[in-house]
mmCIF file of C-alpha atoms and ligand atoms in Angstrom:
data_model
loop_
_atom_site.group_PDB
_atom_site.id
_atom_site.type_symbol
_atom_site.label_atom_id
_atom_site.label_comp_id
_atom_site.label_asym_id
_atom_site.label_seq_id
_atom_site.Cartn_x
_atom_site.Cartn_y
_atom_site.Cartn_z
ATOM 1 C CA MET A 1497 97.518 131.807 105.452
ATOM 2 C CA GLU A 1498 93.864 130.457 105.191
ATOM 3 C CA LEU A 1499 93.845 126.681 104.818
ATOM 4 C CA ASP A 1500 90.902 126.441 101.643
ATOM 5 C CA PRO A 1501 87.798 124.384 102.554
ATOM 6 C CA SER A 1502 88.480 122.335 99.436
ATOM 7 C CA LEU A 1503 92.268 121.091 100.612
ATOM 8 C CA MET A 1504 90.632 120.538 104.653
ATOM 9 C CA ALA A 1505 88.098 118.381 102.990
ATOM 10 C CA ASP A 1506 90.877 116.309 100.971
ATOM 11 C CA LEU A 1507 92.763 116.085 103.952
ATOM 12 C CA ARG A 1508 90.333 114.975 106.340
ATOM 13 C CA GLN A 1509 89.203 112.130 103.811
ATOM 14 C CA VAL A 1510 92.572 110.912 102.952
ATOM 15 C CA GLY A 1511 93.066 110.640 106.228
ATOM 16 C CA GLN A 1512 89.931 108.667 107.224
ATOM 17 C CA ASP A 1513 90.744 106.232 104.245
ATOM 18 C CA LEU A 1514 94.283 105.836 105.785
ATOM 19 C CA TYR A 1515 92.935 105.099 109.326
ATOM 20 C CA ARG A 1516 89.705 102.935 108.199
ATOM 21 C CA PHE A 1517 92.083 100.757 105.640
ATOM 22 C CA GLY A 1518 94.542 99.989 108.906
ATOM 23 C CA LEU A 1519 97.175 102.145 106.978
ATOM 24 C CA VAL A 1520 98.071 104.268 110.264
ATOM 25 C CA THR A 1521 97.154 103.541 114.069
ATOM 26 C CA SER A 1522 94.895 105.802 115.652
ATOM 27 C CA HIS A 1523 97.880 108.957 116.059
ATOM 28 C CA GLY A 1524 100.555 107.655 113.157
ATOM 29 C CA GLY A 1525 101.387 108.808 109.830
ATOM 30 C CA ASN A 1526 101.333 112.674 108.203
ATOM 31 C CA LEU A 1527 99.930 114.299 105.010
ATOM 32 C CA SER A 1528 100.957 117.280 103.237
ATOM 33 C CA VAL A 1529 100.342 119.289 100.185
ATOM 34 C CA ARG A 1530 102.153 122.169 98.489
ATOM 35 C CA LEU A 1531 100.526 125.368 97.104
ATOM 36 C CA GLY A 1532 103.095 127.724 95.546
ATOM 37 C CA SER A 1533 106.000 128.183 98.070
ATOM 38 C CA HIS A 1534 104.834 127.040 100.773
ATOM 39 C CA VAL A 1535 103.225 123.783 102.280
ATOM 40 C CA TRP A 1536 100.099 122.601 104.356
ATOM 41 C CA ILE A 1537 101.158 119.595 106.672
ATOM 42 C CA THR A 1538 99.611 117.308 109.612
ATOM 43 C CA GLY A 1539 100.229 118.572 113.019
ATOM 44 C CA THR A 1540 102.339 116.476 115.040
ATOM 45 C CA GLY A 1541 100.640 113.501 116.574
ATOM 46 C CA LYS A 1542 97.262 114.419 115.096
ATOM 47 C CA ARG A 1543 94.849 111.579 114.496
ATOM 48 C CA LEU A 1544 94.643 111.485 110.706
ATOM 49 C CA GLY A 1545 91.258 109.549 110.917
ATOM 50 C CA TYR A 1546 89.646 112.725 112.517
ATOM 51 C CA LEU A 1547 91.284 115.937 111.066
ATOM 52 C CA GLU A 1548 89.879 118.966 112.050
ATOM 53 C CA ALA A 1549 91.604 122.493 110.978
ATOM 54 C CA THR A 1550 93.723 123.257 113.829
ATOM 55 C CA ASP A 1551 95.507 120.193 113.380
ATOM 56 C CA ILE A 1552 97.029 121.537 110.335
ATOM 57 C CA ALA A 1553 100.158 123.712 109.761
ATOM 58 C CA CYS A 1554 101.866 126.034 107.293
ATOM 59 C CA VAL A 1555 105.506 125.894 107.094
ATOM 60 C CA SER A 1556 107.537 127.628 104.118
ATOM 61 C CA GLU A 1557 109.736 125.669 101.787
ATOM 62 C CA THR A 1558 112.436 126.064 104.183
ATOM 63 C CA GLY A 1559 110.393 124.755 107.066
ATOM 64 C CA GLU A 1560 109.977 127.953 108.994
ATOM 65 C CA LEU A 1561 106.530 127.798 110.639
ATOM 66 C CA LEU A 1562 103.513 130.084 109.149
ATOM 67 C CA GLY A 1563 100.988 129.068 111.254
ATOM 68 C CA GLY A 1564 98.398 126.561 112.509
ATOM 69 C CA ALA A 1565 99.480 123.754 114.311
ATOM 70 C CA THR A 1566 102.977 122.450 115.663
ATOM 71 C CA PRO A 1567 103.960 120.680 111.994
ATOM 72 C CA SER A 1568 104.588 117.144 112.042
ATOM 73 C CA SER A 1569 108.156 115.465 112.984
ATOM 74 C CA ASP A 1570 108.681 114.351 109.295
ATOM 75 C CA THR A 1571 108.186 117.562 107.977
ATOM 76 C CA ALA A 1572 112.039 117.723 106.970
ATOM 77 C CA ILE A 1573 111.155 114.678 105.316
ATOM 78 C CA HIS A 1574 108.194 115.986 103.090
ATOM 79 C CA LEU A 1575 110.355 119.619 102.546
ATOM 80 C CA ALA A 1576 113.115 117.242 101.016
ATOM 81 C CA VAL A 1577 110.456 115.134 98.785
ATOM 82 C CA TYR A 1578 109.450 118.916 97.795
ATOM 83 C CA ARG A 1579 112.959 119.807 96.880
ATOM 84 C CA SER A 1580 113.530 116.837 94.549
ATOM 85 C CA ALA A 1581 110.821 115.247 93.349
ATOM 86 C CA ASP A 1582 107.618 116.349 91.007
ATOM 87 C CA ALA A 1583 105.063 116.154 93.800
ATOM 88 C CA SER A 1584 102.461 118.367 95.321
ATOM 89 C CA ALA A 1585 101.364 115.964 97.902
ATOM 90 C CA VAL A 1586 103.574 113.218 100.140
ATOM 91 C CA VAL A 1587 101.306 110.466 102.181
ATOM 92 C CA HIS A 1588 103.304 108.894 104.973
ATOM 93 C CA ALA A 1589 101.863 105.672 106.379
ATOM 94 C CA HIS A 1590 102.774 102.708 108.477
ATOM 95 C CA ALA A 1591 101.860 99.906 105.667
ATOM 96 C CA PRO A 1592 101.846 96.721 107.926
ATOM 97 C CA HIS A 1593 102.708 94.184 105.030
ATOM 98 C CA ALA A 1594 104.822 96.594 103.112
ATOM 99 C CA VAL A 1595 106.813 96.946 106.334
ATOM 100 C CA ALA A 1596 106.823 93.585 107.307
ATOM 101 C CA ILE A 1597 107.671 92.088 103.793
ATOM 102 C CA THR A 1598 110.419 94.185 102.825
ATOM 103 C CA ALA A 1599 112.179 94.235 106.455
ATOM 104 C CA SER A 1600 115.944 92.390 105.038
ATOM 105 C CA ALA A 1601 115.309 93.660 101.042
ATOM 106 C CA ALA A 1602 116.822 96.719 99.360
ATOM 107 C CA VAL A 1603 113.775 96.744 96.957
ATOM 108 C CA PHE A 1604 110.093 95.451 96.774
ATOM 109 C CA VAL A 1605 109.001 93.920 93.348
ATOM 110 C CA PRO A 1606 105.236 93.425 93.377
ATOM 111 C CA GLU A 1607 104.140 90.070 92.075
ATOM 112 C CA ASP A 1608 100.908 90.992 91.082
ATOM 113 C CA LEU A 1609 100.267 92.651 87.639
ATOM 114 C CA GLU A 1610 98.337 95.715 89.237
ATOM 115 C CA GLY A 1611 101.178 96.295 91.398
ATOM 116 C CA ARG A 1612 104.090 96.021 88.568
ATOM 117 C CA TYR A 1613 101.925 98.151 86.478
ATOM 118 C CA HIS A 1614 101.469 100.926 88.935
ATOM 119 C CA LEU A 1615 104.740 101.000 90.667
ATOM 120 C CA ASP A 1616 107.369 98.919 88.823
ATOM 121 C CA ASP A 1617 109.232 98.496 92.446
ATOM 122 C CA ALA A 1618 109.616 100.403 95.617
ATOM 123 C CA PRO A 1619 112.767 101.385 96.870
ATOM 124 C CA VAL A 1620 113.435 100.356 100.570
ATOM 125 C CA VAL A 1621 115.930 102.985 102.400
ATOM 126 C CA ASP A 1622 117.020 102.725 105.581
ATOM 127 C CA GLN A 1623 116.608 104.970 108.874
ATOM 128 C CA GLY A 1624 119.190 107.101 110.158
ATOM 129 C CA PRO A 1625 120.756 110.307 109.836
ATOM 130 C CA GLY A 1626 120.190 111.504 105.873
ATOM 131 C CA ALA A 1627 117.230 109.407 105.681
ATOM 132 C CA ALA A 1628 115.270 112.420 104.900
ATOM 133 C CA GLU A 1629 117.480 113.159 101.664
ATOM 134 C CA ARG A 1630 117.462 108.968 100.687
ATOM 135 C CA VAL A 1631 113.581 108.859 101.188
ATOM 136 C CA ALA A 1632 113.636 111.805 98.693
ATOM 137 C CA ALA A 1633 115.895 110.542 96.499
ATOM 138 C CA ALA A 1634 113.843 107.474 95.945
ATOM 139 C CA LEU A 1635 110.681 109.457 95.607
ATOM 140 C CA ALA A 1636 112.447 111.288 92.827
ATOM 141 C CA GLU A 1637 112.621 108.077 90.896
ATOM 142 C CA ARG A 1638 109.287 106.034 92.265
ATOM 143 C CA ARG A 1639 105.685 106.972 93.202
ATOM 144 C CA VAL A 1640 106.510 105.261 96.350
ATOM 145 C CA ALA A 1641 109.266 104.121 98.765
ATOM 146 C CA ILE A 1642 109.528 102.457 102.103
ATOM 147 C CA LEU A 1643 111.342 103.205 105.359
ATOM 148 C CA ARG A 1644 112.724 99.855 106.592
ATOM 149 C CA ASP A 1645 111.008 99.111 109.541
ATOM 150 C CA HIS A 1646 109.202 101.886 109.779
ATOM 151 C CA GLY A 1647 106.806 102.484 106.877
ATOM 152 C CA VAL A 1648 105.992 104.156 103.581
ATOM 153 C CA TYR A 1649 105.962 107.763 101.526
ATOM 154 C CA ALA A 1650 104.050 108.270 98.449
ATOM 155 C CA ARG A 1651 104.401 111.647 96.509
ATOM 156 C CA GLY A 1652 101.620 112.635 93.734
ATOM 157 C CA GLU A 1653 100.300 115.522 92.002
ATOM 158 C CA ASP A 1654 97.639 115.751 94.754
ATOM 159 C CA LEU A 1655 96.417 113.739 97.839
ATOM 160 C CA TRP A 1656 94.470 111.032 96.168
ATOM 161 C CA ALA A 1657 97.363 110.044 93.856
ATOM 162 C CA ALA A 1658 99.706 109.316 96.912
ATOM 163 C CA LEU A 1659 96.868 107.651 98.973
ATOM 164 C CA HIS A 1660 96.550 105.205 95.583
ATOM 165 C CA TRP A 1661 100.627 104.701 95.582
ATOM 166 C CA VAL A 1662 100.330 103.769 99.594
ATOM 167 C CA MET A 1663 97.487 101.666 98.853
ATOM 168 C CA ALA A 1664 98.321 100.198 95.520
ATOM 169 C CA LEU A 1665 101.770 98.790 97.291
ATOM 170 C CA GLU A 1666 100.315 97.581 100.534
ATOM 171 C CA GLU A 1667 97.817 95.431 98.588
ATOM 172 C CA SER A 1668 100.946 94.109 96.240
ATOM 173 C CA ALA A 1669 102.652 93.525 99.553
ATOM 174 C CA ARG A 1670 99.714 91.538 100.891
ATOM 175 C CA ILE A 1671 99.361 89.221 97.844
ATOM 176 C CA SER A 1672 102.876 88.846 98.017
ATOM 177 C CA TRP A 1673 102.669 88.124 101.674
ATOM 178 C CA LEU A 1674 99.341 85.422 101.087
ATOM 179 C CA ARG A 1675 101.348 84.047 98.143
ATOM 180 C CA ARG A 1676 104.230 83.244 100.388
ATOM 181 C CA SER A 1677 102.169 81.608 103.062
ATOM 182 C CA LEU A 1678 100.106 79.382 100.855
ATOM 183 C CA VAL A 1679 103.765 78.349 99.684
ATOM 184 C CA ALA A 1680 104.965 77.941 103.235
ATOM 185 C CA LEU A 1681 102.089 75.805 104.167
ATOM 186 C CA SER A 1682 101.635 73.834 101.179
ATOM 187 C CA PRO A 1683 104.212 70.659 102.084
ATOM 188 C CA ALA A 1684 102.479 70.159 105.658
ATOM 189 C CA ARG A 1685 99.286 69.899 103.395
ATOM 190 C CA GLU A 1686 100.131 67.413 100.796
ATOM 191 C CA GLU A 1687 100.934 64.874 104.212
HETATM 192 ZN ZN1 ZN B 1705 105.608 107.098 110.582
#
């Protein structure tokens, strides 16, 4: 199985963007792309900001390793998304504001215009057994979902679309965070 150079270029650039914008730590997050009956996915423990072709794994739709690196430990989640949602790419990141603001929420509803326009809302699903199927079910209905206390998963027709939804969600979460901070601070400022 040969990794197409243009696909590798997209994986590398999207990984760099996630790292540059603080959406993953040095070894966090993962990316995948579905091409026909197989899936290219970043290897476990690889650094998204510095991806090389040897960091990428190729697996079948059922998770059988077809070549390359040891696949991400999140491979089962990516494959579950491809089974149930209209997606050709999945991005998983550790968007800090989105995770923090939904710690005890069932859903995140953007308060800003852009977020409402692009995302409607983002379901929050719980960790534990069945999490892969819960993420997949959420992404069958929405472009991005949050795994509680962990990170976000987005789907798209390509990596760039999935990156867009991750960034849109994080921006909306950051705006909501700022708004709530201002409200919390306002009584003190009036004294
Ligand atoms: Zn993660």
